[in-house]
Each structure stands twice: as structure tokens, then as C-alpha cells.
Short mmCIF file of C-alpha atoms and ligand atoms in Angstrom, two decimals:
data_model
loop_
_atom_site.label_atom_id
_atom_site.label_comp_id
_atom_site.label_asym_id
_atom_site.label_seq_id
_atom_site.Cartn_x
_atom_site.Cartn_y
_atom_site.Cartn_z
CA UNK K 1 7.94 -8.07 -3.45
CA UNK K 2 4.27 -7.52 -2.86
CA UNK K 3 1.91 -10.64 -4.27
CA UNK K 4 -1.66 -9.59 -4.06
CA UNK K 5 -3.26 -13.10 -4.35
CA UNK K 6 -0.65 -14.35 -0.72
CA UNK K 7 -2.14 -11.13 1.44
CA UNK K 8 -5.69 -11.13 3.18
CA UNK K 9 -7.79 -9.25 1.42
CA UNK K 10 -11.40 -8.05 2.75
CA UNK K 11 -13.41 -8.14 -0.73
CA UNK K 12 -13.07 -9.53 -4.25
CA UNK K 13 -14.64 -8.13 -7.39
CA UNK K 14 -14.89 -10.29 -10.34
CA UNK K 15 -12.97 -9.87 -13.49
CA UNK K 16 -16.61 -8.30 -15.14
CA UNK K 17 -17.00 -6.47 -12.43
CA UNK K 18 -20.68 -7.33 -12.06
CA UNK K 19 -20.08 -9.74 -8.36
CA UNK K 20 -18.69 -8.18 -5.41
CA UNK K 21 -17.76 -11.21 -2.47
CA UNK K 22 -17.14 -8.94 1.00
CA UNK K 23 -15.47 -11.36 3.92
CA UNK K 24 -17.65 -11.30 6.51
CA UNK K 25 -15.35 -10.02 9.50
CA UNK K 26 -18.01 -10.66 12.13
CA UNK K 27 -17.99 -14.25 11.47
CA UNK K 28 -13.68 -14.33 12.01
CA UNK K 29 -11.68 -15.39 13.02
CA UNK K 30 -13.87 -18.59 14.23
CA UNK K 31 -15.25 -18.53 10.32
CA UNK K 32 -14.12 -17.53 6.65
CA UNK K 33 -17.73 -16.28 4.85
CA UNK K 34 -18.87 -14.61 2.08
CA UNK K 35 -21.59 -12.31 1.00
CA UNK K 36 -22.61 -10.98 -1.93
CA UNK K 37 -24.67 -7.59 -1.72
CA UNK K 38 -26.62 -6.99 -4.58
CA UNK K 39 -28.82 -4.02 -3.58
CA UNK K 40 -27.84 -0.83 -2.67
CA UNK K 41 -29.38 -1.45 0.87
CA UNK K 42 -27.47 -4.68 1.80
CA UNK K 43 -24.32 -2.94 1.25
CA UNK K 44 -25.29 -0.14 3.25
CA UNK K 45 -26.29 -2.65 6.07
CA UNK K 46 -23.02 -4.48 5.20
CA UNK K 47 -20.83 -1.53 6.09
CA UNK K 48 -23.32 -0.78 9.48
CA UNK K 49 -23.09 -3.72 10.55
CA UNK K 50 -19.40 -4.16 10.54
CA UNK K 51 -19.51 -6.84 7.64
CA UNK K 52 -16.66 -4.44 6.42
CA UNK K 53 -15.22 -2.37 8.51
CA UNK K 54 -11.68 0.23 8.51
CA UNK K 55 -11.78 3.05 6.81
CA UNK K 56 -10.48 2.47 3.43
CA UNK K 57 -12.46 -1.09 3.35
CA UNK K 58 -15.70 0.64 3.76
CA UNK K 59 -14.77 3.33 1.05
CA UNK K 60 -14.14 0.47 -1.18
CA UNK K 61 -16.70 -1.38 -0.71
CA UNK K 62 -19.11 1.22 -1.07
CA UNK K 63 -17.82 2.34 -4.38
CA UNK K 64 -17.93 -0.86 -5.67
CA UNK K 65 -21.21 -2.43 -4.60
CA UNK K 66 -22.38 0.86 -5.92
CA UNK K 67 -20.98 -0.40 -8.91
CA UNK K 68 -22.18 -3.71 -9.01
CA UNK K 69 -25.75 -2.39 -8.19
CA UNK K 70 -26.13 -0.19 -10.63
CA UNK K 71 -26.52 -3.20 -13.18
CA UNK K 72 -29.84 -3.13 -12.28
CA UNK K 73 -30.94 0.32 -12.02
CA UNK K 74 -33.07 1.84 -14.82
CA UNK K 75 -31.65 2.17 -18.17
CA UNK K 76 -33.49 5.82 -18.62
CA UNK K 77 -30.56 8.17 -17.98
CA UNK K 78 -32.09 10.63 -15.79
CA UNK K 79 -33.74 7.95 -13.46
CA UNK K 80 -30.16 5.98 -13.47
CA UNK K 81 -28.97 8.90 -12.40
CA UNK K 82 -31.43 10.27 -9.60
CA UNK K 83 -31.05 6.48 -8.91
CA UNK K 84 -27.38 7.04 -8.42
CA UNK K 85 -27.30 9.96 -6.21
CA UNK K 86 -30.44 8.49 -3.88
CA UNK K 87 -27.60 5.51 -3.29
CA UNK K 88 -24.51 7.64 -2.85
CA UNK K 89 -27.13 9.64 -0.01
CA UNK K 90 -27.89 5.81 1.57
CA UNK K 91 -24.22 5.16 1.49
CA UNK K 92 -23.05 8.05 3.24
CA UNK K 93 -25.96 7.38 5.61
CA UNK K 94 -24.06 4.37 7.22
CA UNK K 95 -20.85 5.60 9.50
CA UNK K 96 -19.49 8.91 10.01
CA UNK K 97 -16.49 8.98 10.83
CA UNK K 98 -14.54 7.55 8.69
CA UNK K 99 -13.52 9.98 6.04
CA UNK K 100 -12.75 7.92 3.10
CA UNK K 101 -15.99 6.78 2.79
CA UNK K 102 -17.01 10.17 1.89
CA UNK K 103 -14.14 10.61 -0.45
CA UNK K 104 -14.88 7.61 -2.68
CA UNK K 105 -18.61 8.32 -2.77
CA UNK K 106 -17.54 12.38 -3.80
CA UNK K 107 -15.40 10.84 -6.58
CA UNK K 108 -18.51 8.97 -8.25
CA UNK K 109 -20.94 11.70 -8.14
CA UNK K 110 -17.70 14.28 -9.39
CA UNK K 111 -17.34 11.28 -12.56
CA UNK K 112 -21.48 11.40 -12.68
CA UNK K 113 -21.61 15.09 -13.20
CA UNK K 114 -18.61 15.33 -15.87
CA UNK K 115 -19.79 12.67 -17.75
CA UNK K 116 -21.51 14.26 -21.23
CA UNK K 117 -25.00 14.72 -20.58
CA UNK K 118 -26.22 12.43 -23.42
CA UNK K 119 -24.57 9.35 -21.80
CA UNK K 120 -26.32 6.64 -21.78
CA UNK K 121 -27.11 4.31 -18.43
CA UNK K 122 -24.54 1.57 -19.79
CA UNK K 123 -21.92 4.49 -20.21
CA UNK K 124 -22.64 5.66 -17.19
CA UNK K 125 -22.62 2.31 -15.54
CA UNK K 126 -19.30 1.74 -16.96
CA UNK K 127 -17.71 4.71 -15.65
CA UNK K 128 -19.12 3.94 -12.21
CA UNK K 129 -17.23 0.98 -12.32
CA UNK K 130 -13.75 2.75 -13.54
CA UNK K 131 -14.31 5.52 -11.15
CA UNK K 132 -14.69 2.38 -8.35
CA UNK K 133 -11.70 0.44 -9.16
CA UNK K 134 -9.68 3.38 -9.42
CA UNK K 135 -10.20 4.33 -5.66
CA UNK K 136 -9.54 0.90 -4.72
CA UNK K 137 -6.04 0.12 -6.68
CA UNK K 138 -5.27 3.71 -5.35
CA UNK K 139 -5.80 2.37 -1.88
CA UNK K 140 -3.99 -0.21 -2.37
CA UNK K 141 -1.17 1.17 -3.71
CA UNK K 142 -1.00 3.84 -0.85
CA UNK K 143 -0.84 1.00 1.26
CA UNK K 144 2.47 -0.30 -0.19
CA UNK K 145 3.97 3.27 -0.27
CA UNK K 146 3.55 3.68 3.57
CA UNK K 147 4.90 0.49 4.59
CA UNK K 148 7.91 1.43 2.68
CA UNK K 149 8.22 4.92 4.34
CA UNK K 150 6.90 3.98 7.71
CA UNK K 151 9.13 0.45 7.77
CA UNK K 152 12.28 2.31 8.54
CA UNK K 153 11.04 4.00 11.96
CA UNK K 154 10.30 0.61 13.59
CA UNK K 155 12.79 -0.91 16.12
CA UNK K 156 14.90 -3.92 15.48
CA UNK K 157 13.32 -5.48 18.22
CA UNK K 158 10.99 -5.65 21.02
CA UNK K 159 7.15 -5.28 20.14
CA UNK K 160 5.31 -2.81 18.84
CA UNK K 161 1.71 -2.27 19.76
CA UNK K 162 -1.03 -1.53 17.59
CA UNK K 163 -4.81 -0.68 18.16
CA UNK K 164 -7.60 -1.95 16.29
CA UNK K 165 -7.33 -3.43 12.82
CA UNK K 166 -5.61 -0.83 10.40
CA UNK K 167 -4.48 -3.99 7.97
CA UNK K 168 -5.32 -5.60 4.78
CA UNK K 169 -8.96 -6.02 6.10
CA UNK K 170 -9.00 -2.69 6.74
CA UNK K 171 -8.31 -1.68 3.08
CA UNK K 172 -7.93 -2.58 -0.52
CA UNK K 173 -5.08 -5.08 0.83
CA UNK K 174 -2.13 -5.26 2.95
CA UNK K 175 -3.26 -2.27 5.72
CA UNK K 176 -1.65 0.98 6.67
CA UNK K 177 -0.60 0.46 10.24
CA UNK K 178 -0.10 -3.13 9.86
CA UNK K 179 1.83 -2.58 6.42
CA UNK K 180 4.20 -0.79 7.64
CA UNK K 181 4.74 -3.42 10.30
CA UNK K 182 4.55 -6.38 7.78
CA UNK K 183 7.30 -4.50 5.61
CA UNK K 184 9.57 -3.73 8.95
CA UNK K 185 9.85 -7.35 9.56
CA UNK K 186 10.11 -7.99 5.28
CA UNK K 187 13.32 -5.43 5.52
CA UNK K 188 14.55 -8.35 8.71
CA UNK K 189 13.57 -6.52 11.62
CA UNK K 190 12.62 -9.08 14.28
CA UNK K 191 9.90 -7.20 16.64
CA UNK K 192 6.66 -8.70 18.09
CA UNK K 193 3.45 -7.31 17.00
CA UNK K 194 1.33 -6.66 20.32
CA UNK K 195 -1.96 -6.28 19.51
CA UNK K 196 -4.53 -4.36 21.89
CA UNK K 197 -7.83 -6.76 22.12
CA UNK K 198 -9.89 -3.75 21.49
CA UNK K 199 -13.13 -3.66 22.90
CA UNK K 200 -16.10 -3.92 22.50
CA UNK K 201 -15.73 -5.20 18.84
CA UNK K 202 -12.15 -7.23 19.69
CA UNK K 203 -10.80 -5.65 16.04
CA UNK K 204 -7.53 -6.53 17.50
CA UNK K 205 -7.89 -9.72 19.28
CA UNK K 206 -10.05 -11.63 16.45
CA UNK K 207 -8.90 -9.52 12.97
CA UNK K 208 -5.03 -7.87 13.62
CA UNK K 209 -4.28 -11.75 14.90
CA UNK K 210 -6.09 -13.16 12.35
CA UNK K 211 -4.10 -11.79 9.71
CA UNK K 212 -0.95 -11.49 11.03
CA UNK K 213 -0.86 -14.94 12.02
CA UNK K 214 -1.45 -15.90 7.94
CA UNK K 215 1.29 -14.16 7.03
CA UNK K 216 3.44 -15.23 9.56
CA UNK K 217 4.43 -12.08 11.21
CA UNK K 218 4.91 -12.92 15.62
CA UNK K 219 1.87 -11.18 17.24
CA UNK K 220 0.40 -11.80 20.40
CA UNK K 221 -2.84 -10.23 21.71
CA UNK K 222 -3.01 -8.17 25.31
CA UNK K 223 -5.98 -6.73 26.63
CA UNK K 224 -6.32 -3.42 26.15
CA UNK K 225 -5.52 -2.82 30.35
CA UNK K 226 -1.83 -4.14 29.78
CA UNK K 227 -0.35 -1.54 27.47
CA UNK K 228 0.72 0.98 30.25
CA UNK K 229 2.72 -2.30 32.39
CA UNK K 230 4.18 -3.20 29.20
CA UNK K 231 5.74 0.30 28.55
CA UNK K 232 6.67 0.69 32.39
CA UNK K 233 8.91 -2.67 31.99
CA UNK K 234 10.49 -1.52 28.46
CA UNK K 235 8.54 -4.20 26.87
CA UNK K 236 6.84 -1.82 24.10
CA UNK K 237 9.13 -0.04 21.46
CA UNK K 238 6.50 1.78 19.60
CA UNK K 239 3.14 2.19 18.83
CA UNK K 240 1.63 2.09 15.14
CA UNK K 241 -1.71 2.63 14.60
CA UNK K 242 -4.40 3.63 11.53
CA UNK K 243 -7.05 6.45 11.15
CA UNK K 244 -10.46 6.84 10.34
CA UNK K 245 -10.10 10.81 10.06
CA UNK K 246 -7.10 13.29 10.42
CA UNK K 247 -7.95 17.24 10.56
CA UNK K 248 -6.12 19.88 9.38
CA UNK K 249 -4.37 20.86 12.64
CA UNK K 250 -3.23 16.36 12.66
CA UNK K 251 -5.72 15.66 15.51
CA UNK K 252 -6.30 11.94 14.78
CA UNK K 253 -9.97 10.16 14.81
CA UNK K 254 -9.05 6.66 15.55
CA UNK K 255 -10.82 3.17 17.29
CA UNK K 256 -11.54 4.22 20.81
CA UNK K 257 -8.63 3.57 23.05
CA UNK K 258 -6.07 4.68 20.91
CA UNK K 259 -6.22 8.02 22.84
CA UNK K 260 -5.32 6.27 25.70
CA UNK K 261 -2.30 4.57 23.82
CA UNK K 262 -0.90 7.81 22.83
CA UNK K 263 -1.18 9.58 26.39
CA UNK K 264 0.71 6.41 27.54
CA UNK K 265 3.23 6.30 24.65
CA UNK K 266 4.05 10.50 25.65
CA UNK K 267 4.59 9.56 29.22
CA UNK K 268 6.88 6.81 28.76
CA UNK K 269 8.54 8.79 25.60
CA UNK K 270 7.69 6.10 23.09
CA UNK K 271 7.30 6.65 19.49
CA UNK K 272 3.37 6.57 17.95
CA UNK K 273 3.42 6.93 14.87
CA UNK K 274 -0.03 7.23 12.75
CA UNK K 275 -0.29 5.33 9.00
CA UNK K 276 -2.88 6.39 7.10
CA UNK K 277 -3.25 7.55 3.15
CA UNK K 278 -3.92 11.14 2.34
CA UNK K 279 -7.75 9.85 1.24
CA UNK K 280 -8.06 9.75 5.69
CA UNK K 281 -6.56 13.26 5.54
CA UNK K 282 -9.62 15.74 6.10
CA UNK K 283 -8.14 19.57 5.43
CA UNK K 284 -11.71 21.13 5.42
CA UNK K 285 -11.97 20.40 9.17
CA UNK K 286 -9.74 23.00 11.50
CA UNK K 287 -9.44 20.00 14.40
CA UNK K 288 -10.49 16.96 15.49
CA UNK K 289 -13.35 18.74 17.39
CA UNK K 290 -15.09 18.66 14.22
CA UNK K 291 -14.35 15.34 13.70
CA UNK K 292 -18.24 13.15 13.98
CA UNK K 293 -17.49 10.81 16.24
CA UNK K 294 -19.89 7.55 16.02
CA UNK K 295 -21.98 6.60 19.01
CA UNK K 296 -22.81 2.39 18.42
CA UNK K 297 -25.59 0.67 19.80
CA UNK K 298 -24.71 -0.10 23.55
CA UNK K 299 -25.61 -4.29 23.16
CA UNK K 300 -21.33 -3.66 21.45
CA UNK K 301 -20.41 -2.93 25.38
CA UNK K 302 -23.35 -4.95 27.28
CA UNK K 303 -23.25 -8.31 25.92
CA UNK K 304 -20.29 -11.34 25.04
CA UNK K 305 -21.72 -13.00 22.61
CA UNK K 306 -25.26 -14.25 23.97
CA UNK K 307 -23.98 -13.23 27.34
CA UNK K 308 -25.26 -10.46 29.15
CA UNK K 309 -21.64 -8.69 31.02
CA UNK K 310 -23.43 -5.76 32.48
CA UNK K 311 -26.68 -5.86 34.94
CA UNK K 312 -29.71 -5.11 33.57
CA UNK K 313 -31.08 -1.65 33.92
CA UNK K 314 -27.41 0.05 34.23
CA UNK K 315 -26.53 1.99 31.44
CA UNK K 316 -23.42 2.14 28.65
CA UNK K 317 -21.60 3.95 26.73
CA UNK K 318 -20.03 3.35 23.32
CA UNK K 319 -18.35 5.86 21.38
CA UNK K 320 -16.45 3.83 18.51
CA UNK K 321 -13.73 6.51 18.06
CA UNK K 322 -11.79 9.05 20.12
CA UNK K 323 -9.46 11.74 18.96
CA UNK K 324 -5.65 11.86 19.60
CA UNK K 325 -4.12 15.57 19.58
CA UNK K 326 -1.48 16.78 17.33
CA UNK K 327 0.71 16.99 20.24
CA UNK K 328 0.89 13.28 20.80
CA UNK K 329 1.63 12.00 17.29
CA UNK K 330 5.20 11.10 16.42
CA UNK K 331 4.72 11.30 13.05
CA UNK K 332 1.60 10.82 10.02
CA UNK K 333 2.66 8.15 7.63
CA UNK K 334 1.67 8.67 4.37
CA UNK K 335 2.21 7.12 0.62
CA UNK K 336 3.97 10.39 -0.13
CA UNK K 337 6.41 10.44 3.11
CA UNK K 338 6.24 11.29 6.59
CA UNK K 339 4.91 14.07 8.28
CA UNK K 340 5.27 15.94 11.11
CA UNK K 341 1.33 16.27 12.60
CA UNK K 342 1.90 19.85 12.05
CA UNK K 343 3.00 19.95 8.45
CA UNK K 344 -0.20 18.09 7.39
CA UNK K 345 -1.92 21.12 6.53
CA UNK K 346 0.43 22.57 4.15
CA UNK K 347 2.05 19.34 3.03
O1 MRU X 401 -15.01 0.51 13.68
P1 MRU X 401 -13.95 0.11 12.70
O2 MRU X 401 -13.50 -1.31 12.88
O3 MRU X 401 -14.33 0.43 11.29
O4 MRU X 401 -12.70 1.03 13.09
C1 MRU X 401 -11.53 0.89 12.33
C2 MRU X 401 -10.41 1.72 12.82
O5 MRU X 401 -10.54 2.50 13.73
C3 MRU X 401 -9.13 1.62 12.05
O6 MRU X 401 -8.03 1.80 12.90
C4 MRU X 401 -9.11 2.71 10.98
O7 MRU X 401 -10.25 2.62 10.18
C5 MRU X 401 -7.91 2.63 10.11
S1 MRU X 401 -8.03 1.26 8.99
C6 MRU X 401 -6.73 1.30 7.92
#
């Protein structure tokens, strides 16, 4: 069923593995480019920047532009590797909430330090590379696991809202939240996709569109104001949405303004279900409280485009993420089954 080369997907390494093209998701949907970092640093700006962006995507794309820079680190083996580890620090410099990021960047340095100590730079490069592509065909196949557990909660009809852009530009290809939502209308269900603008980066409006629309699955963009009328009138079904971090206790880093979704989705006793792959699953933290939640630069909130929105001298706010308690998850999709929030931490 799935065909890798008809789905979106947010990067593209080359069979050698020695060019990494990212999709530049500021530039969409009004443009399709490319870049191609080649230093450690323009990836790391790449992932600040929001070049890539969702979780898994920027776990990817870290481990493999590490990959692809490492061609031209030194070919002593202690200075490759003190070169190695000064990157992974850059890398894990960039956003912090996200866990995967972390994960992928753990899983290089855990390859680095088995690897015999007599290895030389081009074994080492080569097992960078491995360790890399690994991570991302694990994503990837996570992704296709979830849709096929998650599909079966969705109604038959109606929309469904989701927040952000949990979807193939989110991750190695074909998304988490909008997976499962893909493979619900695959299996012939026939709901809507509503998809929350989400300010002040529009994740929804210009990327969750975006995508679904080349795949053909119905969506239609709200602002994020309209999801509460839309439940009132029986309009919205359910709720799917991704994760950048899940704690122990299945408190739920997300976008900012999926909090919101899931106080509405309680009140008016609709399902909201979570997708995300147990690389997002962070059991070393007791609750989302100890989730880092990142503050952007306030221009996200003040400005359209070129256009100022907010007078001058009055402060903003921008938190990217909030955190959605335990108590107001449905269930945690994973690629091994669903969960209740609870069960995460034993699971
Ligand atoms: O700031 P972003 O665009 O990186 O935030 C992305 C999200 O919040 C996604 O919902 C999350 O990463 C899940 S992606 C599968």
C-alpha cells in the first residue's frame, strides 16, 4: 500500500549518502526549494530556523547532515572524533523541546563510543551514516505502524481537527497524526480533515494543507478561534494531533494551542487522540513540568510577513509549545499499539 516516492517527504539523501536536499518549509506552500547544508552550522541554523521543522524531521535531519558533514572532518581519528561530539553539542544546541532530536543525536555518539578504538575516520564516517539512516527508516516505519493502529478510532464521517503539522514533513515520510488520518480515509472512511491555521508559524494553514491537498485527502483550514463553534454545532468528530515530547506520567508537549484543543475536546466529550512514535516518548521525565518548553523570538507573533500586526513598543509573547495533561488524552498512538496516557510508563 504505502509508495514512498507518491508521499511528501521533507528531505532526500542521495544513494552515496554524501548530499542531503532539506525542503525548505518556510518558503511553502507559495514555493518548493531546496537546500543543501554542508557544514555542521547550516544544519544547525536549518533546524532553528524552521527550514525543518516536527519532531522526527529535525531528528532526521540532524543525524544525517551530521552524516553528510563528516566527509569533511579530519581524517586523524581522535580529532574526527572530538570533531564529532563538538557537532552532536551544536546540534542539540538548536530546539529543546522536541525529544527526538536528542534521541537520534544519543544514538550516534552510543555507535561513536562502541565502535573499536582503532577505527579509522572512514570507518567511523561510515557508521555515522548507518547509525543515521537507521533512525530515519525507523521513523518512517513507525509512521506506517500508527496509521494502521490509530486508523480504526477515526469516525466515518464528519471532520477531524488537527493542530500543527504532525505529517510527512514532520518526519521521515507520511506523519504520525496525519498518517493515521491519511490511512482512515485509505481504509474508505470519508471525514474532512480540519486543520487549525496555527499561529504564529501557520504549520497548519500553509504545511497540513499543503500536503494533504497532494495526496488528495478533503482538508480545509479554520483559524485557530473556530474550533470551540465547530464542536458546539457537532461539526468536529475528533481531534488527532502529534508530539514533540511525552513524559512518563503522558503529559503531552505539543505546538502551542493544542492545549486549548484538548480542554475543548473534554468539554464537548470528543475523542483526542495523540500519534506519536515511542522515539517522542521521554520516560526519564516524571511530567510534562519538566518538559523545556521553547520561547521563539517575538518578530513569530509581531509581524505578517513584512507587516508589522502589533504597535510598536507593546510587548509579546511566544512560547512554541504547551503541555496537555494526562487527563485530557484519549489515547497515545504508537507503532506498537495504543495506549492509555497512563500505561505509557510501564508499556
Ligand atoms: O515548531 P514545530 O513546527 O517544529 O512544531 C511541530 C509540532 O509541534 C508537531 O506537532 C510535532 O513535532 C509532531 S510532528 C510529527
Amino acid at each position: 500500500m504505502f509508495d514512498a516516492q507518491s508521499y511528501v517527504r521533507p528531505f532526500v539523501l542521495d544513494e552515496a549518502g554524501l548530499t542531503l536536499r532539506v525542503l525548505d518549509q518556510r518558503k511553502l506552500p507559495a514555493a518548493e526549494v531546496w537546500t543543501e547544508p554542508r557544514e555542521v552550522e547550516e544544519v544547525a541554523v536549518a533546524i532553528e530556523d524552521l527550514v525543518v521543522r516536527g519532531a522526527p524531521a529535525i531528528a532526521c535531519v540532524a543525524a544525517l547532515g551530521l552524516a553528510v558533514c563528516v566527509q569533511g572532518f579530519d581524517d586523524d581519528p581522535a580529532r574526527f572524533r572530538t570533531q564529532v561530539e563538538a557537532a552532536c553539542v551544536r546540534l542539540s544546541n538548536t530546539r529543546p523541546t522536541a525529544v527526538n532530536l536528542f534521541v537520534a543525536l544519543r544514538e550516534i555518539r552510543e555507535a561513536m563510543a562502541a565502535a573499536p578504538g582503532d577505527a579509522d575516520a572512514s570507518a567511523l564516517r561510515a557508521l555515522i551514516l548507518e547509525t543515521a539512516k537507521a533512525h530515519a527508516e525507523g521513523d518512517l516505519a513507525s509512521c506506517l505502524a500508527m496509521a494502521g493502529h490509530g486508523a480504526p478510532l477515526l469516525p466515518d464521517e464528519g471532520a477531524v481537527l488537527t493542530h500543527c503539522n504532525a505529517g510527512a514533513l514532520a518526519t521521515a515520510g507520511y506523519g504520525t497524526a496525519l498518517g493515521v488520518l491519511r490511512r482512515g480515509r485509505e481504509l474508505g472512511k470519508r471525514y474532512t480533515v480540519l486543520a487549525d491555521e496555527t499561529r504564529p508559524v501557520l504549520q497548519g494553514a500553509r504545511l497540513t494543507a499543503w500536503e494533504l491537498q497532494h495526496d488528495g485527502v478533503p482538508v480545509e483550514v479554520i483559524a485557530d478561534n473556530m474550533a470551540g463553534a465547530l464542536m458546539a454545532s457537532g461539526v468536529i468528530k475528533a481531534a488527532v494531533v502529534g508530539a514533540d515530547r511525552i513524559a512518563r506520567n503522558g503529559d503531552v508537549a505539543n505546538k502551542i494551542g493544542t492545549y486549548t484543543v484538548a480542554v475543548l475536546c473534554k468539554h464537548h466529550g470528543i475523542p483526542f487522540y495523540v500519534a506519536a512514535p515511542w522515539t517522542t516518548i521521554d520516560r526519564s521525565l516524571a511530567s510534562g513540568a519538566d518538559i523545556p518548553i521553547e520561547e521563539r523570538n517575538p518578530s513569530e507573533v509581531m509581524f505578517h510577513g513584512k507587516a508589522q500586526l502589533t504597535p510598536q513598543g507593546v510587548g509579546v509573547r511566544n512560547p512554541a509549545f504547551d503541555v496537555t495533561p494526562a487527563s485530557l488524552v484519549t489515547k497515545i498512538i504508537t507503532e506498537t499499539g495504543n495506549f492509555d496516557p497512563g500505561q505509557i510508563a510501564d508499556a
